[in-house]
XYZ file of C-alpha atoms in Angstrom:
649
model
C -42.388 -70.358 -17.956
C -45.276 -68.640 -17.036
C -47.556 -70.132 -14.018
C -50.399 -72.343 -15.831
C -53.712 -72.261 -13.115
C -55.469 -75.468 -14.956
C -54.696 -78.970 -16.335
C -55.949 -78.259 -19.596
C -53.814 -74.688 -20.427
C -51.204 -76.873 -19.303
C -52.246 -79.231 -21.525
C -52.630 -76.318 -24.208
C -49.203 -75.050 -23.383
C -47.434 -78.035 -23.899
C -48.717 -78.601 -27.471
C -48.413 -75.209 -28.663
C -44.315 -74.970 -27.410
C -43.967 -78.626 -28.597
C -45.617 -77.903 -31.909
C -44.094 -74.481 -32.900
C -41.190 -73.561 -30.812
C -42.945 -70.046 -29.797
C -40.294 -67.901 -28.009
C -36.836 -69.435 -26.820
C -36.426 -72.742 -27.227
C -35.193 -73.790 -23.873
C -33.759 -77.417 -22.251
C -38.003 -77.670 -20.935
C -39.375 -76.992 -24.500
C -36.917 -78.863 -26.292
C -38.019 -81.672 -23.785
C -41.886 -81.258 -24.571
C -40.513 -81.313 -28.351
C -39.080 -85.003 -28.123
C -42.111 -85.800 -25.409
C -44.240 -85.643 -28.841
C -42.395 -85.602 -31.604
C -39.734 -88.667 -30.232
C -41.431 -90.730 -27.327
C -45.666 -90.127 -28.813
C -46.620 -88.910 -25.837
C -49.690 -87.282 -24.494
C -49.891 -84.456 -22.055
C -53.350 -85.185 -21.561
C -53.061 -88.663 -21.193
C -50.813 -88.854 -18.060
C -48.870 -92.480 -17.463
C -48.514 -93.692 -13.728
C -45.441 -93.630 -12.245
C -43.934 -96.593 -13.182
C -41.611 -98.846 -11.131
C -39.249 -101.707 -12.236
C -39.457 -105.363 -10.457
C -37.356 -106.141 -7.268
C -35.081 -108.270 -9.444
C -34.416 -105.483 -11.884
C -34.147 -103.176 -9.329
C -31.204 -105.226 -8.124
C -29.365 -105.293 -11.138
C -29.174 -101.865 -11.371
C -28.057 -101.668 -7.592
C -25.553 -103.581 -8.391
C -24.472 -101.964 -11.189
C -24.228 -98.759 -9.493
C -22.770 -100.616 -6.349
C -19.898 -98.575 -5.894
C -21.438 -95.516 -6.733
C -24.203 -95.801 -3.896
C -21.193 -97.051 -1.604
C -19.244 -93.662 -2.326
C -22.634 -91.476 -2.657
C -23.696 -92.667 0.956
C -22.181 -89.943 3.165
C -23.190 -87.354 0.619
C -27.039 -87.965 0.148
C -27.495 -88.784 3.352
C -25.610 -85.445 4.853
C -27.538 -83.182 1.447
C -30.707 -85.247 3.467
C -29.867 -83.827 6.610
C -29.633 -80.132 5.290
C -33.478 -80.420 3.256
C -35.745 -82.751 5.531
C -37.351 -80.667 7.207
C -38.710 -78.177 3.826
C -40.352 -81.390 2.516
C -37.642 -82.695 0.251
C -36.853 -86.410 -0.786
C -33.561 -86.927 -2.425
C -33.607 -89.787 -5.405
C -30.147 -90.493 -6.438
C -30.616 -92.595 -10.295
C -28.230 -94.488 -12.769
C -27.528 -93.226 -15.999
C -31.093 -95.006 -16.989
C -33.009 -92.687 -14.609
C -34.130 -96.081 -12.167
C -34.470 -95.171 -8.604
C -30.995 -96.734 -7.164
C -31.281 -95.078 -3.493
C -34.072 -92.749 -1.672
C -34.539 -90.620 1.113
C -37.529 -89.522 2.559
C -40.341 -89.416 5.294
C -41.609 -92.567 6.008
C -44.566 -90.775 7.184
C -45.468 -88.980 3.666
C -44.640 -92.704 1.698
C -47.790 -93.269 0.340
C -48.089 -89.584 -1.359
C -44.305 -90.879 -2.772
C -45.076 -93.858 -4.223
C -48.507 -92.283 -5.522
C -45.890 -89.391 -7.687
C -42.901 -92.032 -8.176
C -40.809 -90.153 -5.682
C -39.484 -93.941 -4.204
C -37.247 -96.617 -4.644
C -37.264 -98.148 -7.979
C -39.026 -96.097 -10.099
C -38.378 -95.092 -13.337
C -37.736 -91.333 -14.338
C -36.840 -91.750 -18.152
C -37.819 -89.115 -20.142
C -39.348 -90.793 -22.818
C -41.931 -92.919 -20.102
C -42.243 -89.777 -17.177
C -42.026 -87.056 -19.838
C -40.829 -83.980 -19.058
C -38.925 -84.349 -15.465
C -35.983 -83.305 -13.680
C -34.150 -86.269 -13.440
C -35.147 -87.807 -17.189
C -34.366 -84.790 -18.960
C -31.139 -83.548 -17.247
C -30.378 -87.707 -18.547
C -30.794 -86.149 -21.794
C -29.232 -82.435 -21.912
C -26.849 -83.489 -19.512
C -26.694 -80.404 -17.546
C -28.146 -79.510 -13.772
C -31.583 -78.027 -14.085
C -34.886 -77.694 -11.851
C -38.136 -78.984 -13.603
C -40.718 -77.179 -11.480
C -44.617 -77.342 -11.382
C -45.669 -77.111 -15.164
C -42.660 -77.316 -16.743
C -43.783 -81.038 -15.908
C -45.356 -82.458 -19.065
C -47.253 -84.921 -17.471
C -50.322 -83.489 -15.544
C -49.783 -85.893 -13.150
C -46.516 -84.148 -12.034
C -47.752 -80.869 -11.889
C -47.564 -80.026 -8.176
C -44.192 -81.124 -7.842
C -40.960 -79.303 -8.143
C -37.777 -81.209 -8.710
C -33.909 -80.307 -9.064
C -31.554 -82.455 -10.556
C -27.788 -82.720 -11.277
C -26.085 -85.138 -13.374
C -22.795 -86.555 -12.006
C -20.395 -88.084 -14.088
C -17.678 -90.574 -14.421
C -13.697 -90.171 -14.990
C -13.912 -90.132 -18.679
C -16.553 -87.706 -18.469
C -19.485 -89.916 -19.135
C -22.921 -89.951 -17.094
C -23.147 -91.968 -14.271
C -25.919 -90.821 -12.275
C -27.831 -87.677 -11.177
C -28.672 -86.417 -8.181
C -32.303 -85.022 -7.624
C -34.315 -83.613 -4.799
C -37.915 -83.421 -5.095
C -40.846 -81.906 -3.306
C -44.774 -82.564 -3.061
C -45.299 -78.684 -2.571
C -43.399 -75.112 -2.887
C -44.117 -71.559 -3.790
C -45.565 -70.922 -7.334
C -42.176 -68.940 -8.365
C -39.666 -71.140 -9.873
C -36.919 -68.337 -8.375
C -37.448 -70.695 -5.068
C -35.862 -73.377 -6.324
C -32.485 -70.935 -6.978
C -30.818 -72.187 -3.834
C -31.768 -75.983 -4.411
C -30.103 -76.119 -7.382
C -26.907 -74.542 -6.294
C -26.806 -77.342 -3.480
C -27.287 -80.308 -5.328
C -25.087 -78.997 -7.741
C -22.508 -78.714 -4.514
C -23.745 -82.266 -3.455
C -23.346 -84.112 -6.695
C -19.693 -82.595 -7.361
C -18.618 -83.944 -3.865
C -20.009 -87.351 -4.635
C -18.265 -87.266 -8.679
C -15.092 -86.191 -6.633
C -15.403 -88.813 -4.023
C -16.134 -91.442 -7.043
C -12.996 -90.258 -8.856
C -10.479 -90.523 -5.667
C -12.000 -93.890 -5.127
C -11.384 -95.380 -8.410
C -8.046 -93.597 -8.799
C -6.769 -94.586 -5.053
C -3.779 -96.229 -6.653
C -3.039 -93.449 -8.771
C -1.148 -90.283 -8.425
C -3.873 -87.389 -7.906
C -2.738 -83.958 -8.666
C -5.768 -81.538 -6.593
C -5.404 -77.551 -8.248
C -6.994 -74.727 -7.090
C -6.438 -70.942 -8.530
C -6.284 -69.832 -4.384
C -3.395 -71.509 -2.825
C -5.006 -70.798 0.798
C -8.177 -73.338 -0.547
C -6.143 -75.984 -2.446
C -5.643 -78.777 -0.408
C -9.228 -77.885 1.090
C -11.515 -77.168 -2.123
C -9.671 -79.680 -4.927
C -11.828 -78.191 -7.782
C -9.664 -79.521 -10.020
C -8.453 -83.245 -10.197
C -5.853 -84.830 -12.272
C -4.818 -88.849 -12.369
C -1.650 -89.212 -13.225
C 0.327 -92.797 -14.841
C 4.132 -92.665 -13.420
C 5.361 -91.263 -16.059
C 3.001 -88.052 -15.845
C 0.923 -88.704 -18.587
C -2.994 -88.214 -17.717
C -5.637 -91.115 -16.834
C -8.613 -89.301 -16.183
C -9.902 -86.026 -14.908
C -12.997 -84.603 -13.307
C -15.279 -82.613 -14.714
C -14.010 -79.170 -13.922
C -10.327 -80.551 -14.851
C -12.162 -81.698 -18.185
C -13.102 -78.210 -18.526
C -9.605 -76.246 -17.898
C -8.150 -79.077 -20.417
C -10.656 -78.181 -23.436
C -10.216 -74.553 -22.688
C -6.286 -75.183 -23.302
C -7.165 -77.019 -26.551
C -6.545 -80.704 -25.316
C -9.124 -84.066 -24.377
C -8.503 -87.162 -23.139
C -9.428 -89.933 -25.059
C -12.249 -92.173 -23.606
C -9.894 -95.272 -24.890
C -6.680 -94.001 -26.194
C -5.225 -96.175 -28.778
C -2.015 -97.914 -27.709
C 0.260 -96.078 -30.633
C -1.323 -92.989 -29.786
C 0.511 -90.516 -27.158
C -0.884 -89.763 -24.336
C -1.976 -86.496 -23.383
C 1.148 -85.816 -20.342
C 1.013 -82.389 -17.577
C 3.453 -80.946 -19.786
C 0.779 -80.339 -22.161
C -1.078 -78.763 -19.474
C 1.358 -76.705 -17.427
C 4.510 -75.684 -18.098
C 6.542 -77.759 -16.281
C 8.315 -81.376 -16.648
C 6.270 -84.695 -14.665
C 9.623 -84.435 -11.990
C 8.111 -81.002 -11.009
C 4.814 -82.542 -10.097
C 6.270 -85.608 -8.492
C 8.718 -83.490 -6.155
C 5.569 -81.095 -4.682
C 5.113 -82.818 -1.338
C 8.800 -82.112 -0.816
C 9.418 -79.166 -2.909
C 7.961 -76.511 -0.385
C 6.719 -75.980 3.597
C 2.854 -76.186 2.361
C 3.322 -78.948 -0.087
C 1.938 -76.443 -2.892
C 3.532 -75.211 -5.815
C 2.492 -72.792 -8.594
C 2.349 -73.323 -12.048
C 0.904 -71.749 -15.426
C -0.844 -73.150 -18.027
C 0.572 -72.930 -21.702
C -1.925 -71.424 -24.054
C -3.950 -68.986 -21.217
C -0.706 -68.750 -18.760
C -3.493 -68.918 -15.945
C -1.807 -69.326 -12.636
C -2.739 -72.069 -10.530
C -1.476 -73.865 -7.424
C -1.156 -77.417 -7.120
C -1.067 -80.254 -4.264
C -0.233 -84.053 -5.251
C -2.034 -86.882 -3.316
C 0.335 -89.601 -3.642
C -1.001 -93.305 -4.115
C -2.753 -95.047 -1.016
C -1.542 -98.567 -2.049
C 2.029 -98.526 -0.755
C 5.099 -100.691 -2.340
C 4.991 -104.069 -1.177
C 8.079 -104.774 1.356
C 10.572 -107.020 0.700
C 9.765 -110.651 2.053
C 13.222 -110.419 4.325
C 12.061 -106.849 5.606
C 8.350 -108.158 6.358
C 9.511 -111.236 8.446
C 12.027 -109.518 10.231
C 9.047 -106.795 11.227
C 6.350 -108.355 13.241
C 3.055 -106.657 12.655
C 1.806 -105.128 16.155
C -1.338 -106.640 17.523
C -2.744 -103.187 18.238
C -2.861 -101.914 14.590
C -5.601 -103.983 13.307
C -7.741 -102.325 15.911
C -8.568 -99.366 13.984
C -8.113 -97.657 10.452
C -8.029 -93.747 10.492
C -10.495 -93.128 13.762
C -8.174 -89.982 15.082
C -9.813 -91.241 18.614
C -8.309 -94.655 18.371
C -5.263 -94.033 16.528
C -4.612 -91.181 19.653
C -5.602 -93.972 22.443
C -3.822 -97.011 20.434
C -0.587 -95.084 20.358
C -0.807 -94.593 24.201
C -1.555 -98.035 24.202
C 1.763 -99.072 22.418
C 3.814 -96.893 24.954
C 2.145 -98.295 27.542
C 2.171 -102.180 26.532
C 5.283 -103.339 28.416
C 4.982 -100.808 31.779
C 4.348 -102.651 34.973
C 1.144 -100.526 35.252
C -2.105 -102.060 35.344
C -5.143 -100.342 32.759
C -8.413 -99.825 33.209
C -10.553 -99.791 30.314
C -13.349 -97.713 29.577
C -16.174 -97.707 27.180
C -19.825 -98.974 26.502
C -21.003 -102.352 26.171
C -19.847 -104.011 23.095
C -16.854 -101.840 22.102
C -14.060 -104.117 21.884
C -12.663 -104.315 25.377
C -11.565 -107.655 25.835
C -10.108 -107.723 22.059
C -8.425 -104.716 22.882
C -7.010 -106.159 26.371
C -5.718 -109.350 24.092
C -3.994 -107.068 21.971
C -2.345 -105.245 24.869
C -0.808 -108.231 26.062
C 0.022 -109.815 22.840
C 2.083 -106.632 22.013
C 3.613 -106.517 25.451
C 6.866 -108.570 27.135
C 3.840 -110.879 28.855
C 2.839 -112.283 25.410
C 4.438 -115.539 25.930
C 2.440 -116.049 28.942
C -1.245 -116.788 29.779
C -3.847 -114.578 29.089
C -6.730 -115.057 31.048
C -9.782 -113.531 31.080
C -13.384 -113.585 33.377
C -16.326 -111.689 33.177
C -17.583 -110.641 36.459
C -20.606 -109.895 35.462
C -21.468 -113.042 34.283
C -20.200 -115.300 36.773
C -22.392 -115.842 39.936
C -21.610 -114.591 42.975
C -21.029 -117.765 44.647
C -18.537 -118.850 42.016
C -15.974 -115.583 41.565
C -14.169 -116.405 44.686
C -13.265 -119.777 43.922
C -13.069 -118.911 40.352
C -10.437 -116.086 41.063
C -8.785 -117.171 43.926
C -8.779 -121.010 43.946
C -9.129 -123.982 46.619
C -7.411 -126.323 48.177
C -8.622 -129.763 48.608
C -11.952 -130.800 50.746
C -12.506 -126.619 51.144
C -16.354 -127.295 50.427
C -18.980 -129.668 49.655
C -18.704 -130.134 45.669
C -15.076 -129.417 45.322
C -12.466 -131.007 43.331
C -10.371 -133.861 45.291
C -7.059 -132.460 44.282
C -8.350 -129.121 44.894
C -8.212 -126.289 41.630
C -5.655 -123.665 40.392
C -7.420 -120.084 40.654
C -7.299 -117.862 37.766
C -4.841 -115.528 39.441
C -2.209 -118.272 39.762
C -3.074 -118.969 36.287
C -2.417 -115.980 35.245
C 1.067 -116.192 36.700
C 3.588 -114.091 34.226
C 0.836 -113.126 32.421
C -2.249 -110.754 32.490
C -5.375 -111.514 34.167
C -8.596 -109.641 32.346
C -11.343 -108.678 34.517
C -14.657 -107.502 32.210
C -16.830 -105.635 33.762
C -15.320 -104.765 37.202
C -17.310 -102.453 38.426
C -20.027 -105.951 38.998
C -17.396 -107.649 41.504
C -19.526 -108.003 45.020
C -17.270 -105.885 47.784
C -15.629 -108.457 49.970
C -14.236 -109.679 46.773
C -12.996 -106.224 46.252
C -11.094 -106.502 49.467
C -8.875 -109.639 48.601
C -8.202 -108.134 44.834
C -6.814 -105.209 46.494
C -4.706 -107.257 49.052
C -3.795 -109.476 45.970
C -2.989 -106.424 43.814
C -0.834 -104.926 46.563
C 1.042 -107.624 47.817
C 1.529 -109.790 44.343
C 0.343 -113.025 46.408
C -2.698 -115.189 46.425
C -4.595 -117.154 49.043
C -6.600 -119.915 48.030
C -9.915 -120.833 50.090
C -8.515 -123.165 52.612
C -4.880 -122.267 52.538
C -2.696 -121.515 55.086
C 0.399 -119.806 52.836
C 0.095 -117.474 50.038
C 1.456 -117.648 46.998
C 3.713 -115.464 44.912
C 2.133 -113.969 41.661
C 3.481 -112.218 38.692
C 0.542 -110.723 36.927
C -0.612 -107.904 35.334
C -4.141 -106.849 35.692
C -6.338 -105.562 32.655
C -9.801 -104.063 34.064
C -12.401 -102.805 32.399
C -16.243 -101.633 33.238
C -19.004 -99.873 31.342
C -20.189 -98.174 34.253
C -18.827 -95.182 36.046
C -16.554 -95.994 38.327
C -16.141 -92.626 40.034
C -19.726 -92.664 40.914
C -20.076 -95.816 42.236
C -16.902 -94.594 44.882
C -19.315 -91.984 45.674
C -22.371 -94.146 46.479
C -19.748 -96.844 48.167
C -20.269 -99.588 45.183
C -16.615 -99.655 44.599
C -13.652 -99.393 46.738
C -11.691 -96.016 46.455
C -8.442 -97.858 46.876
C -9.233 -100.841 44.821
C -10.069 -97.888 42.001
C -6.090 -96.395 42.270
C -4.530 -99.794 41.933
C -6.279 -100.735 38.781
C -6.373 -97.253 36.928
C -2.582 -97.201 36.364
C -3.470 -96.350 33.282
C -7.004 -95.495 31.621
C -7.590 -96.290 27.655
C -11.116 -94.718 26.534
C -12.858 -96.706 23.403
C -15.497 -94.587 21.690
C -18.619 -95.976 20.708
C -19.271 -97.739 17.200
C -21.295 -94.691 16.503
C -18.709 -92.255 17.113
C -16.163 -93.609 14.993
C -14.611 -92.801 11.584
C -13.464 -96.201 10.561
C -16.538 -98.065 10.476
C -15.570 -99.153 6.722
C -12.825 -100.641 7.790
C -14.496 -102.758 10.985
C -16.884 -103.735 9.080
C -14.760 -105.505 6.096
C -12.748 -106.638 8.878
C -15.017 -108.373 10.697
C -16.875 -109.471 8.010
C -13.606 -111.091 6.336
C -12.659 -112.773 9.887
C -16.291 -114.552 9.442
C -15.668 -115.909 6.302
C -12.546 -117.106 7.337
C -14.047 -118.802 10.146
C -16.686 -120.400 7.968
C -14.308 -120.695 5.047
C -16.500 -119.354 3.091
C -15.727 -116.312 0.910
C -18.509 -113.771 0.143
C -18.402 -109.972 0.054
C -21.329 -107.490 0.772
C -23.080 -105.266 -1.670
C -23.271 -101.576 -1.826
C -26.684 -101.277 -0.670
C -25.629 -103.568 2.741
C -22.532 -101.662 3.475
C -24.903 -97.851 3.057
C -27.493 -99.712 5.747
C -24.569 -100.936 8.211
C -22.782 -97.681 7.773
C -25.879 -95.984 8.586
C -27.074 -97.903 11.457
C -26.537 -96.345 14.863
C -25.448 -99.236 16.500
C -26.473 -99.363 19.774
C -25.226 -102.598 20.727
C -21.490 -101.446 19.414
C -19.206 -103.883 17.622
C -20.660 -106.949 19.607
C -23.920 -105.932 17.557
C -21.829 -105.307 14.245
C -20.663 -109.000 14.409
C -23.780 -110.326 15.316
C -25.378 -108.737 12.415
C -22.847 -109.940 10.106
C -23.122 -113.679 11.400
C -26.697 -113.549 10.925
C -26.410 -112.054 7.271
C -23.954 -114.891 6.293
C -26.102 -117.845 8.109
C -29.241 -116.774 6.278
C -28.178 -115.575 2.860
C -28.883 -117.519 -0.406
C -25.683 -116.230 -1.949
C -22.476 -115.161 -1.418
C -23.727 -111.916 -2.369
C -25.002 -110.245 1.053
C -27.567 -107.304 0.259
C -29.684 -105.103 2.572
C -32.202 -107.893 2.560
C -30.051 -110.274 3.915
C -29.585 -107.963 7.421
C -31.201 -108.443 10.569
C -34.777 -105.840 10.255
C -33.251 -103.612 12.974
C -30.576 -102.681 10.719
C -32.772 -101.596 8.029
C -33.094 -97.818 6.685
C -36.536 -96.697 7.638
C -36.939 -96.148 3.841
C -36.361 -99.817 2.786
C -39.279 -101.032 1.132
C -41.441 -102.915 3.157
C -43.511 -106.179 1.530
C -46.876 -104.167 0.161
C -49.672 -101.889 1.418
C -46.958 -100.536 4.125
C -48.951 -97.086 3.959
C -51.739 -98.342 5.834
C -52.079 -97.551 9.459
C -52.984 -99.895 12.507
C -53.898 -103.216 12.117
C -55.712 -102.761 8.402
C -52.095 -102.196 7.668
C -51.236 -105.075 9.601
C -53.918 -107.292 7.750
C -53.151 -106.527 4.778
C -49.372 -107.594 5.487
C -50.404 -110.652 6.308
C -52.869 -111.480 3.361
C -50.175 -109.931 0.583
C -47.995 -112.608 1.911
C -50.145 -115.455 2.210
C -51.329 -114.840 -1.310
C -47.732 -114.715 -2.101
C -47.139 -117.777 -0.755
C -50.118 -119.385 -2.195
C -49.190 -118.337 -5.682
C -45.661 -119.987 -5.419
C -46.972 -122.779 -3.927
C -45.720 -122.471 -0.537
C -42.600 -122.251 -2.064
C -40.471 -119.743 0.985
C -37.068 -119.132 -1.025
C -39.369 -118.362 -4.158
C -41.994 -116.363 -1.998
C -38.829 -114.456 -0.356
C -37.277 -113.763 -4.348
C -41.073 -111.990 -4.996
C -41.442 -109.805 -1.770
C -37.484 -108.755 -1.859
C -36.500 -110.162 1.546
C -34.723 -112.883 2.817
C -35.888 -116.384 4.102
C -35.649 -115.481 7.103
C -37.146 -112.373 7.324
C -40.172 -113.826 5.600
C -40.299 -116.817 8.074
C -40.557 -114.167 10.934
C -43.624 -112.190 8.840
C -45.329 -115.405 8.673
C -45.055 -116.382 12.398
C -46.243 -112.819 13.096
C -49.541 -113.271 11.181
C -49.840 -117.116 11.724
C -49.382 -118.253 8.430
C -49.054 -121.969 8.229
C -48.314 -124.046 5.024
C -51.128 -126.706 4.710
C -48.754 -129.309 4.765
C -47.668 -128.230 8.555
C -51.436 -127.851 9.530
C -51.647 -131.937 8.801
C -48.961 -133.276 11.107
């Protein structure tokens, strides 16, 4: 398309294509064809972006919950790669409704103003002529740039969009990126499209692995170097080779070869097997991973005899064990640590090997990663398990208390004390192991009789006259640097050497692969606790997996407990969260563009009207402005909004 200076030759433009069909009809005039023809609209009478309610915007979240679950990693990497040249990225169901958004908080207002925001509506036959609307309807990537728009009111913006589909080859969603300015050519939107069109493949691949986990999934490449790396193609597979699904290049090869997969085959009608596909029997498939060094083998296809090479990924649900072989196999207390973290898997198979040594450990790590759960774990998977584990945070006892806490008394030691004097929690620990958080806060003088304890396996108690034997092991861990506080003589040198037998690193929450899998863990040992099952929603597990968690896995549970306590359902959204754990592009209540405290004022009088017009109703109130009770209760203690019936008491 030509570049159109004015609204009205864009206006005249529009009409004349739509009317006539001048010149090659492409996907943008056949567009401004069913803009007028199909949908009655007017190019000179541009509609507002239009945005659905909370509550329908929900439903379609949850409709596309898995999808935004899977797409997560994707957008927010394909984010990562276009900030800074102005993009947003929208990612939309098959409706064209807004579903997840990523963008500058700062440039919000000039979103919302275009409909480039959470929750809007990009159908074709309300936006017009648009990127994502009308690749809904052709079904193919394009970019819809300046006045290729037909809506004046989109004009200025130029927008990319890829559709992504389903296993059975229908649409599921599209991926767009958008921008409020670019150059005049079109030709600089060339490299957009080829990324989202990257982008939106890796999240249709990711989608198809996900729902085919428990499925065998032959990955086929025409480079065997790039197979087990690229997986263009993807095959499902039933046990007895015939075909479930395939993505959409696999979709491809198969019509090229003359065959389809039925959307619902019919149960007297065969099923399409890889025999039809390659020349081969299902045995050959099912014997690559041991059939060669690389796991690859080659095979041709029947009616092109195309070479290709071909890697299986066998199913991630394994065979359930037989009762007799699961009770005679203890589970090890160190597995349910971590998932597939390569850091933790490396450290928790040190762990394992060292579990039983007579060596004490010193454990590493910031505040909140799991220390004393994994020091529990150590010695319920060691030869100690049987015996106490006891555990005392130095930090958080006071000073006066650590000596008698640790070392005990004997009777009439001090003013206060027990009459039959007390047990320290060294002789407690007796055949056990003894778990001392936070070492590196232990006053020095206390140092000194750890040591002497640590190096002669005997305890004093204040006011004794005889030591006594101990068996323990000792478990330490700090969050500070113990090396440097050596250096400015915080922490005895030989004290240091006694306790790092051993030293087991835990990365922070940030850091780690697995986050998934600690989060549904934790989140399933709440509602155990509670007895109380619930699960959490797609758009809750994108904000906790993209939280940076500062506070580490003490913060993780927190948040979780907090989402549980204050949710209405046993549905737990983004809303439900504590605020800190919110993506900076959540919407906010109303108005949230203004700056200062007219922003701030006009918070506070959208809610209050809110309020007012459900009577001072809070869960009803909360329902309107998308947040949770307690979020809302918060808002209204920041502005000072009192119900009337609270001003009278």
């Amino acid at each position: 398309m030509s570049i159109i200076s004015t609204p009205s030759l864009h206006i005249d433009t529009v009409l004349s294509y739509a009317s006539d069909g001048a010149g090659h009809e492409s996907i943008i005039t056949r567009s401004w064809k069913r803009c007028i023809q199909d949908y009655g609209l007017d190019p000179a009478k541009p509609a507002p972006p239009r945005f659905v309610p909370r509550q329908v915007l929900r439903e379609h979240q949850d409709h596309a919950d898995e999808l935004i679950n899977v797409a997560r990693a994707g957008v927010e990497q394909l984010y990562r790669h276009i900030a800074e040249l102005g993009y947003v990225i929208l990612l939309t169901d098959n409706r064209g409704i807004t579903v997840q958004f990523l963008g500058d908080p700062l440039d919000e207002a000039a979103h919302r103003k275009t409909g480039l925001y959470l929750g809007a509506d990009w159908s074709e036959d309300h936006a017009g002529t648009c990127a994502v609307g009308t690749c809904i309807k052709e079904q193919q990537p394009l970019t819809c740039h300046h006045h290729d728009h037909f809506s004046a009111h989109h004009v200025a913006l130029t927008c990319t969009a890829v559709p992504i589909f389903n296993p059975q080859g229908q649409l599921l969603a599209v991926l767009d990126i958008s921008a409020l300015k670019s150059p005049p050519s079109k030709d600089s939107q060339l490299f957009a499209l080829q990324l989202v069109k990257q982008y939106a493949r890796m999240i249709e691949d990711a989608y198809f692995l996900r729902r085919y986990r428990e499925a065998h999934i032959l990955c086929f490449d025409r480079s065997r170097e790039f197979v087990l790396i690229n997986r263009q193609y993807l095959l499902a597979l039933a046990g007895d080779g015939s075909l479930l699904a395939a993505n959409t290049a696999a979709r491809g090869l198969l019509g090229d070869c003359g065959l389809q997969l039925a959307e619902r085959p019919s149960a007297l009608a065969r099923r399409i097997g890889i025999q039809d596909l390659f020349d081969c029997v299902p045995e050959d498939i099912f014997s690559i991973p041991h059939a060669s060094p690389d796991q690859v083998r080659a095979f041709r296809t029947h009616r092109q005899n195309a070479l290709f090479f071909a890697a299986l990924m066998e199913p991630s649900r394994a065979p359930a064990a037989p009762q007799a072989q699961r009770t005679n196999q203890e589970s090890c207390p160190l597995d349910e640590l971590a998932d597939d973290d390569p850091v933790m898997r490396k450290m928790l198979a040190r762990a394992k090997r060292l579990c039983s040594e007579p060596l004490n450990v010193l454990l590493n790590g910031e505040t909140g990663t799991g220390k004393e759960r994994l020091a529990r774990a150590l010695h319920d998977s060691s030869n100690r398990r049987k015996a106490p584990f006891i555990a005392i945070n130095c930090a958080a006892m006071p000073e006066s208390l650590i000596e008698s806490e640790l070392f005990g008394y004997q009777p009439g030691t001090f003013t206060g004390a027990r009459s039959k004097g007390m047990r320290g929690l060294i002789q407690q620990a007796d055949g056990g192991t003894l778990f001392l958080d936070e070492i590196g806060d232990m006053p020095l003088h206390l140092q000194t009789r750890l040591l002497r304890v640590l190096a002669e396996q005997e305890v004093m108690p204040l006011g004794g006259e005889k030591p006594i034997k101990v068996d323990i092991r000792v478990i330490a861990a700090s969050h500070r640097d113990l090396r440097q506080m050596i250096e400015q003589s915080e922490f005895r040198e030989d004290l240091y050497y006694r306790l790092n037998g051993a030293i087991l690193r835990l990365p922070a929450l940030r850091e780690r692969a697995d986050k998934n899998y600690l989060i549904e863990r934790i989140f399933r040992e709440l509602c155990d606790q509670r007895q109380r099952p619930a699960r959490i929603r797609g758009d809750a597990m994108s904000a906790l997996l993209g939280y940076a968690w500062p506070g580490n896995i003490r913060e993780l549970r927190n948040a979780l407990q907090f989402a549980l306590a204050t949710a209405e359902t046993d549905e737990i959204t983004v809303n439900d969260l504590p605020e800190e754990c919110l993506p900076s592009v959540n919407p906010r209540p109303v108005m949230s563009s203004l700056p200062g405290q007219e922003q701030q004022t006009s918070h506070g009088r959208a809610i209050e009207d809110c309020l007012r017009r459900q009577r001072w109703n809070v869960s009803a109130a909360a329902r309107e402005l998308g947040m949770s009770r307690p979020t809302l209760y918060r808002w209204m203690k920041l502005h000072h909004i009192v119900p009337p019936n609270a001003l009278d008491s």
